[in-house]
Each structure stands twice: as C-alpha cells, then as structure tokens.
Tab-separated table of C-alpha atoms and ligand atoms in Angstrom:
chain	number	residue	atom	x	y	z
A	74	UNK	CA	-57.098	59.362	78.656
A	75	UNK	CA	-54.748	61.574	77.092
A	76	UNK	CA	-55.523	63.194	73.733
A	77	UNK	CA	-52.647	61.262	72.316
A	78	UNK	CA	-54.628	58.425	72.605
A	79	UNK	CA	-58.011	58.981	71.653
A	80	UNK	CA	-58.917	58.085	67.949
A	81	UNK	CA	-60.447	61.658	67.969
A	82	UNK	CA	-56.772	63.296	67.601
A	83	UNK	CA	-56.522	61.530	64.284
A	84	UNK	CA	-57.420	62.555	60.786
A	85	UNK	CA	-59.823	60.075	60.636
A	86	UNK	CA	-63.406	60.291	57.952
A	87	UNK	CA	-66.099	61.581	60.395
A	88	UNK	CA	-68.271	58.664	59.451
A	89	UNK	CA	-65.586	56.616	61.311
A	90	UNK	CA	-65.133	58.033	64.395
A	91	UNK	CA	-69.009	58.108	64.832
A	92	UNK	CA	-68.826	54.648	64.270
A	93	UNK	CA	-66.063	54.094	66.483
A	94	UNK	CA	-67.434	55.703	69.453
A	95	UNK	CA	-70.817	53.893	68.837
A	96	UNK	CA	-68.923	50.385	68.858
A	97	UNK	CA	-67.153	51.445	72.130
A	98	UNK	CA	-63.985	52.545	70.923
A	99	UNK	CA	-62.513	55.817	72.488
A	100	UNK	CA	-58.810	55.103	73.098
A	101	UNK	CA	-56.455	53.476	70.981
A	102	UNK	CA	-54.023	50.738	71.690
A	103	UNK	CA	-50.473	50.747	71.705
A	104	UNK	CA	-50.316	49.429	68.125
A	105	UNK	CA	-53.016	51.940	67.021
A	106	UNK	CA	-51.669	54.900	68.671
A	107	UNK	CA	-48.161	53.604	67.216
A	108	UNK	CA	-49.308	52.931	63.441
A	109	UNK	CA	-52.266	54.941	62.609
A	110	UNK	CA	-50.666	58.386	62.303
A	111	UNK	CA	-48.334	57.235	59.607
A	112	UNK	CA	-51.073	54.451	58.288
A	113	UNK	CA	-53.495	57.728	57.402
A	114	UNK	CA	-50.412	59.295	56.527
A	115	UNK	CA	-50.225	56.557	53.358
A	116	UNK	CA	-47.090	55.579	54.486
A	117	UNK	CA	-45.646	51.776	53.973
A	118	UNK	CA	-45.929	50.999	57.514
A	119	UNK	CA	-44.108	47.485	59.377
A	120	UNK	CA	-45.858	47.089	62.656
A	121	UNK	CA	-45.250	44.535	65.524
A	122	UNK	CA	-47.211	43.736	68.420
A	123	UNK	CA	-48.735	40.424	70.088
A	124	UNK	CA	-52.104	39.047	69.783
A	125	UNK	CA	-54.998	40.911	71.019
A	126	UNK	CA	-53.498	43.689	70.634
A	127	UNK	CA	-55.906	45.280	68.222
A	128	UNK	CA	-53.549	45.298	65.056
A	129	UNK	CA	-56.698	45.065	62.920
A	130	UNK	CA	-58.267	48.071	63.191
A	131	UNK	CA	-54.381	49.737	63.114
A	132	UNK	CA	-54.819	48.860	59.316
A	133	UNK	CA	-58.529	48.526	59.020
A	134	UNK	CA	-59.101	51.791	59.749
A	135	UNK	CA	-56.767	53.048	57.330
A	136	UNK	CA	-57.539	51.166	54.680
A	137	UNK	CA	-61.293	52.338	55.116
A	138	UNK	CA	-60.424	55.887	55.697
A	139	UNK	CA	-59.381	55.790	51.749
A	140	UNK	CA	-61.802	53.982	50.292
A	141	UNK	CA	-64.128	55.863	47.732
A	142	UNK	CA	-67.860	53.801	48.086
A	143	UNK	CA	-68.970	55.125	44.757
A	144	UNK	CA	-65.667	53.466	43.234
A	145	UNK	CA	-66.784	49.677	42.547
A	146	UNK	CA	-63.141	48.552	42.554
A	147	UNK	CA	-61.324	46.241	45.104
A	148	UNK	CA	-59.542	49.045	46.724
A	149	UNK	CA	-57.779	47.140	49.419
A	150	UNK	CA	-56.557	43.408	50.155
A	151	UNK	CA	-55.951	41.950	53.453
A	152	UNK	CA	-54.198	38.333	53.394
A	153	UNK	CA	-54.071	36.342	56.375
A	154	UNK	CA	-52.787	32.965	56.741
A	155	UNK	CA	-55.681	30.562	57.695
A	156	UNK	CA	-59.738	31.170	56.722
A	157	UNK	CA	-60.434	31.486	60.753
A	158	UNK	CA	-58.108	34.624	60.469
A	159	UNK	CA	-59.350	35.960	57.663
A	160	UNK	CA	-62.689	35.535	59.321
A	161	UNK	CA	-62.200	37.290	61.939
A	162	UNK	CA	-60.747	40.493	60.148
A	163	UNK	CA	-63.585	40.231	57.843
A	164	UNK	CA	-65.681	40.623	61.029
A	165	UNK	CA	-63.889	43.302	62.967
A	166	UNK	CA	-63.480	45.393	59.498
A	167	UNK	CA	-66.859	45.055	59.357
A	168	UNK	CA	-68.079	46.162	62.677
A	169	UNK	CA	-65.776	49.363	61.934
A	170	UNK	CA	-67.842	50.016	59.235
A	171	UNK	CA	-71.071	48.723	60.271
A	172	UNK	CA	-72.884	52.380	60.569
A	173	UNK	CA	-71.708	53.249	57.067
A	174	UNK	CA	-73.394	52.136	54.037
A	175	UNK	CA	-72.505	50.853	50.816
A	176	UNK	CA	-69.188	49.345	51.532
A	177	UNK	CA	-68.752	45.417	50.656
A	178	UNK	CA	-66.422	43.373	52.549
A	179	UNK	CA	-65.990	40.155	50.995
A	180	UNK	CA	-63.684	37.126	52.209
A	181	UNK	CA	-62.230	34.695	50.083
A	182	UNK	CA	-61.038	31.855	51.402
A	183	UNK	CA	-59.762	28.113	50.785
A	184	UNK	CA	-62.020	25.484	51.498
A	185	UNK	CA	-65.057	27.211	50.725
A	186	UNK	CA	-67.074	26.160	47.359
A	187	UNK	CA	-65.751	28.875	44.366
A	188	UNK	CA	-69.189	29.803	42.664
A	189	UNK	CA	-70.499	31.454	45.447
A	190	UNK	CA	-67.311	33.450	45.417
A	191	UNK	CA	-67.028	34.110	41.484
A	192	UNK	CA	-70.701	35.679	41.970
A	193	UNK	CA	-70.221	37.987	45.098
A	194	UNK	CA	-66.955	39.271	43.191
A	195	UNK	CA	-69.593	40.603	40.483
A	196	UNK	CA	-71.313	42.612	43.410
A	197	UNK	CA	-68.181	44.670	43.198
A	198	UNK	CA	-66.679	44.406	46.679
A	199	UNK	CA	-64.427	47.454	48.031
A	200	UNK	CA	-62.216	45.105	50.466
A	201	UNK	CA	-61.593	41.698	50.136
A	202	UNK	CA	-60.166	39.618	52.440
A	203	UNK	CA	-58.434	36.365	52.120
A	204	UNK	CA	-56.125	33.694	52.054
A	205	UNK	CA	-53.330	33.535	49.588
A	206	UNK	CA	-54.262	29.855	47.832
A	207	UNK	CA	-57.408	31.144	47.044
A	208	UNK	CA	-56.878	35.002	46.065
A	209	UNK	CA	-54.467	33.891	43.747
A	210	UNK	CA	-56.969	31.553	41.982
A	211	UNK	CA	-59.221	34.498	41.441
A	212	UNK	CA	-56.562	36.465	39.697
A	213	UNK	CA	-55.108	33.742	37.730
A	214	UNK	CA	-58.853	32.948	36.217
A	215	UNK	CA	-59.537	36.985	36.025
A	216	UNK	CA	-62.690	36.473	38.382
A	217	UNK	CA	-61.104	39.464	40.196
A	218	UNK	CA	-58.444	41.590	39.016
A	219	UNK	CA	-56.652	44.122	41.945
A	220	UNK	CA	-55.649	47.277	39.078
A	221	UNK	CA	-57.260	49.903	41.335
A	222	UNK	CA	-55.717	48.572	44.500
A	223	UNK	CA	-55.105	50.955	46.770
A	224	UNK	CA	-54.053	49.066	50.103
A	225	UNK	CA	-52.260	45.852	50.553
A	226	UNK	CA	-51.802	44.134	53.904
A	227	UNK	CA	-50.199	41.048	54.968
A	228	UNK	CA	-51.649	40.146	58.248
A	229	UNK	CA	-49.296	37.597	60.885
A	230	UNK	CA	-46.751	38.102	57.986
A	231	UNK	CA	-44.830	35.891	60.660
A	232	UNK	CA	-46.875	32.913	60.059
A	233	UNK	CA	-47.709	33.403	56.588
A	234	UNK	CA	-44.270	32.861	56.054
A	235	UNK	CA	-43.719	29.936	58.369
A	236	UNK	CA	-46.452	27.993	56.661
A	237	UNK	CA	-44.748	28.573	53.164
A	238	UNK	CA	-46.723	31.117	51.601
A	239	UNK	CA	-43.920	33.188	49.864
A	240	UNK	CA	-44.701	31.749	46.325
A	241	UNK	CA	-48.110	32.817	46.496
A	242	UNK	CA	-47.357	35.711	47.652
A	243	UNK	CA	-45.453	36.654	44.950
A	244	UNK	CA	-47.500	35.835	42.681
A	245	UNK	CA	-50.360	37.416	43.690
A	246	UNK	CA	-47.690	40.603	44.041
A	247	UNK	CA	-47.436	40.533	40.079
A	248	UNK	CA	-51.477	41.544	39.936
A	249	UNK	CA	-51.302	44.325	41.993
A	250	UNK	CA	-50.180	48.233	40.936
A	251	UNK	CA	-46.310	49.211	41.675
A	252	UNK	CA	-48.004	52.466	43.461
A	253	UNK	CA	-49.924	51.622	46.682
A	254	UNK	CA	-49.698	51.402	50.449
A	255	UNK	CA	-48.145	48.516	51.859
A	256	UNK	CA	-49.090	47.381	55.566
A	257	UNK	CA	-47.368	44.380	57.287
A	258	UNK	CA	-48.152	43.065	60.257
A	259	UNK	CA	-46.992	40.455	62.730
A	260	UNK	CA	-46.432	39.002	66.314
A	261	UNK	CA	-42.897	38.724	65.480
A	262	UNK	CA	-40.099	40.135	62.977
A	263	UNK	CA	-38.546	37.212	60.915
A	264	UNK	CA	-35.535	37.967	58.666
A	265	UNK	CA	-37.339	37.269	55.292
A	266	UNK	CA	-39.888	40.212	55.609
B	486	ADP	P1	-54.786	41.378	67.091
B	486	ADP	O1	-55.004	41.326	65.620
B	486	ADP	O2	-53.651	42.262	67.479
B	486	ADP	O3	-54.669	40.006	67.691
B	486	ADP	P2	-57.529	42.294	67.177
B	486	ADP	O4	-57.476	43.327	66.123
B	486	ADP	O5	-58.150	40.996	66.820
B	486	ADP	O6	-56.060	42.029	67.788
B	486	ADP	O7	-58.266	42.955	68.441
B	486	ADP	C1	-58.438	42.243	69.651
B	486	ADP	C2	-59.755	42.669	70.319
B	486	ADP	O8	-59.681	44.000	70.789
B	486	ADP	C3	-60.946	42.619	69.379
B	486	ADP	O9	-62.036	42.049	70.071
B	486	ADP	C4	-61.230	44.083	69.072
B	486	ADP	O10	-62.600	44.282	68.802
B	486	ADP	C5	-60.793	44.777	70.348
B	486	ADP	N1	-60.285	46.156	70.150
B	486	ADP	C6	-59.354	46.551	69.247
B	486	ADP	N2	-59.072	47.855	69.375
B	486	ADP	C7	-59.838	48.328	70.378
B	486	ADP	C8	-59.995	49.633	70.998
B	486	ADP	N3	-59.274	50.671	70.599
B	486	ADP	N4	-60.878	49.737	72.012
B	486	ADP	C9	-61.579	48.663	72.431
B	486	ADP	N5	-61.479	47.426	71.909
B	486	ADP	C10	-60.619	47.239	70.884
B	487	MG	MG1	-54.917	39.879	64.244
C-alpha cells in the first residue's frame, strides 16, 4: 500500500480513522483516494465512478469529518433516488461512525408512515438521509428546516435525474443556505448536472 492510499495520509478527525481501521478500512478506493482530499478540503466536488466502488464513504466521511455533535442541527443531507439507496447509505454512514457517540443518522424516506418521522426529527438528527418526495414534505410542513446545513449531496445524481426528480430537487434547493458544500455523485455524467 502506498501512503497515497491509506486514509491515514488524510486530514481526517482522529475519532474516524480509529473507526476506520476498526471496521477494516486501511486503503482507499479509487474514488476515495480521488475525492477525499478536496471533499475535506470543503470543496464542491463532482465525482464519477461505478457501483461498488465505495463512493459513500468518499462523501460520508467528509460530511462527518465537519459535523459538530454538540450542534443539534441537520448539518448534512444526502438524497438518493429510491428508499433501498438511501438505506443503504444510512447504513454504511453509520458503520463509519459506529465507535463515535452522539451522532444521529436519520433516513427519511417515501413509503414509510410520517409520524414516526415527524418525532425522530425532534431528537435532533445531525445527518439525514433521504429521498427527495419525502424530504421535501418535511420542509414544506417545517417538521425539519435545513438553515444550518452544512453538506449537501446528491447521490446517483444520474438516476435521480432519469426518474424525474429535478422539480423536487429544486425545491428542496430553496430551503437550504446559499453557503455550503456541494457533493454530486454518479455512475455516469448526464448533460443536465
Ligand atoms: P458505491 O456507492 O460506489 O456503489 P459503496 O459505498 O456502497 O459503493 O461501497 C461498496 C462496498 O465497499 C461497501 O460494502 C463498503 O462497505 C465497501 N468499502 C467502501 N470503501 C472501502 C474501503 N476503503 N475498504 C474496504 N471496503 C470498503
Ligand atoms: Mg452508492
């Protein structure tokens, strides 16, 4: 392994890298190696790369490398296109996290019943993760409201688009601050984004 490559060359919390060693992670990925240095950087960052590639923790782990625990504000969004995705984000952020405490992860997704949701958002999550349809909801009712946002990431951005989510998406872009990091990623690079 070259140093290049091992998540211990970047600026990374030291909570983190514990954790990520204790999960099994010592190198990065393409994608990771690619992204994080400008992702912990805080810059806007447009990353490509096909699936099972590991793009999640490429923005997971800079999305948790700036969140403040003892801030009870949604810090950072992830949207993904379906609830399985979103699922499964929710459950890899969480493993990167799972030796800290105090950090809520919530998901918030279609199909799901909404009161369960309306009373985890009073626990005062630090990440949420969701679908568009049902993020937007939230906002539109003020059950959650994204003013501290720090991080905003549209996950398979490709097929977010393809299954007509740009409305939404723009929308929900009108509840969010003008000064944040934006992360976008996806298997493939249509014109629109
Ligand atoms: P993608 O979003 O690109 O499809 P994922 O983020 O879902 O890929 O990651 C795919 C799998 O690889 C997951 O099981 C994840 O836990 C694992 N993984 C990601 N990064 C690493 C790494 N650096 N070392 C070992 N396993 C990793
Ligand atoms: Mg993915």
């Amino acid at each position: 392994m070259s140093n290049a490559t091992a998540f211990s060359s970047l600026k990374l919390a030291p909570a983190l890298l514990g954790n990520l060693s204790d999960i099994g992670y010592v190198e990065m990925t393409p994608v990771q190696a690619s992204a994080l240095p400008h992702v912990l950087a805080g810059s806007d960052v447009l990353a490509r790369a096909k699936t099972g590639s590991g793009k999640t923790a490429a923005f997971g782990l800079g999305l948790l490398n700036k969140l403040d625990p003892a801030f009870f504000r949604v810090q950072a969004l992830v949207l993904c296109p379906t609830r399985e995705l979103a699922d499964q984000v929710a459950r890899e952020i969480r493993r990167l996290v799972q030796t800290i405490p105090n950090i809520k992860i919530l998901s918030l997704c279609g199909g799901t019943p909404i009161g369960p949701q309306n009373a985890s958002l009073q626990h005062h999550p630090h990440v949420v993760v969701g679908t568009p349809g049902r993020v937007l909801n939230h906002l539109k009712k003020g059950t959650m409201d994204l003013r501290d946002l720090q991080t905003f990431v549209l996950d398979e951005a490709d097929r977010m688009l393809d299954m007509g989510f740009t409305d939404e998406l723009d929308a929900i872009l009108k509840f969010v601050p003008k000064v944040r990091q934006t992360l976008l990623f996806s298997a493939t690079y249509p014109e629109a984004i």
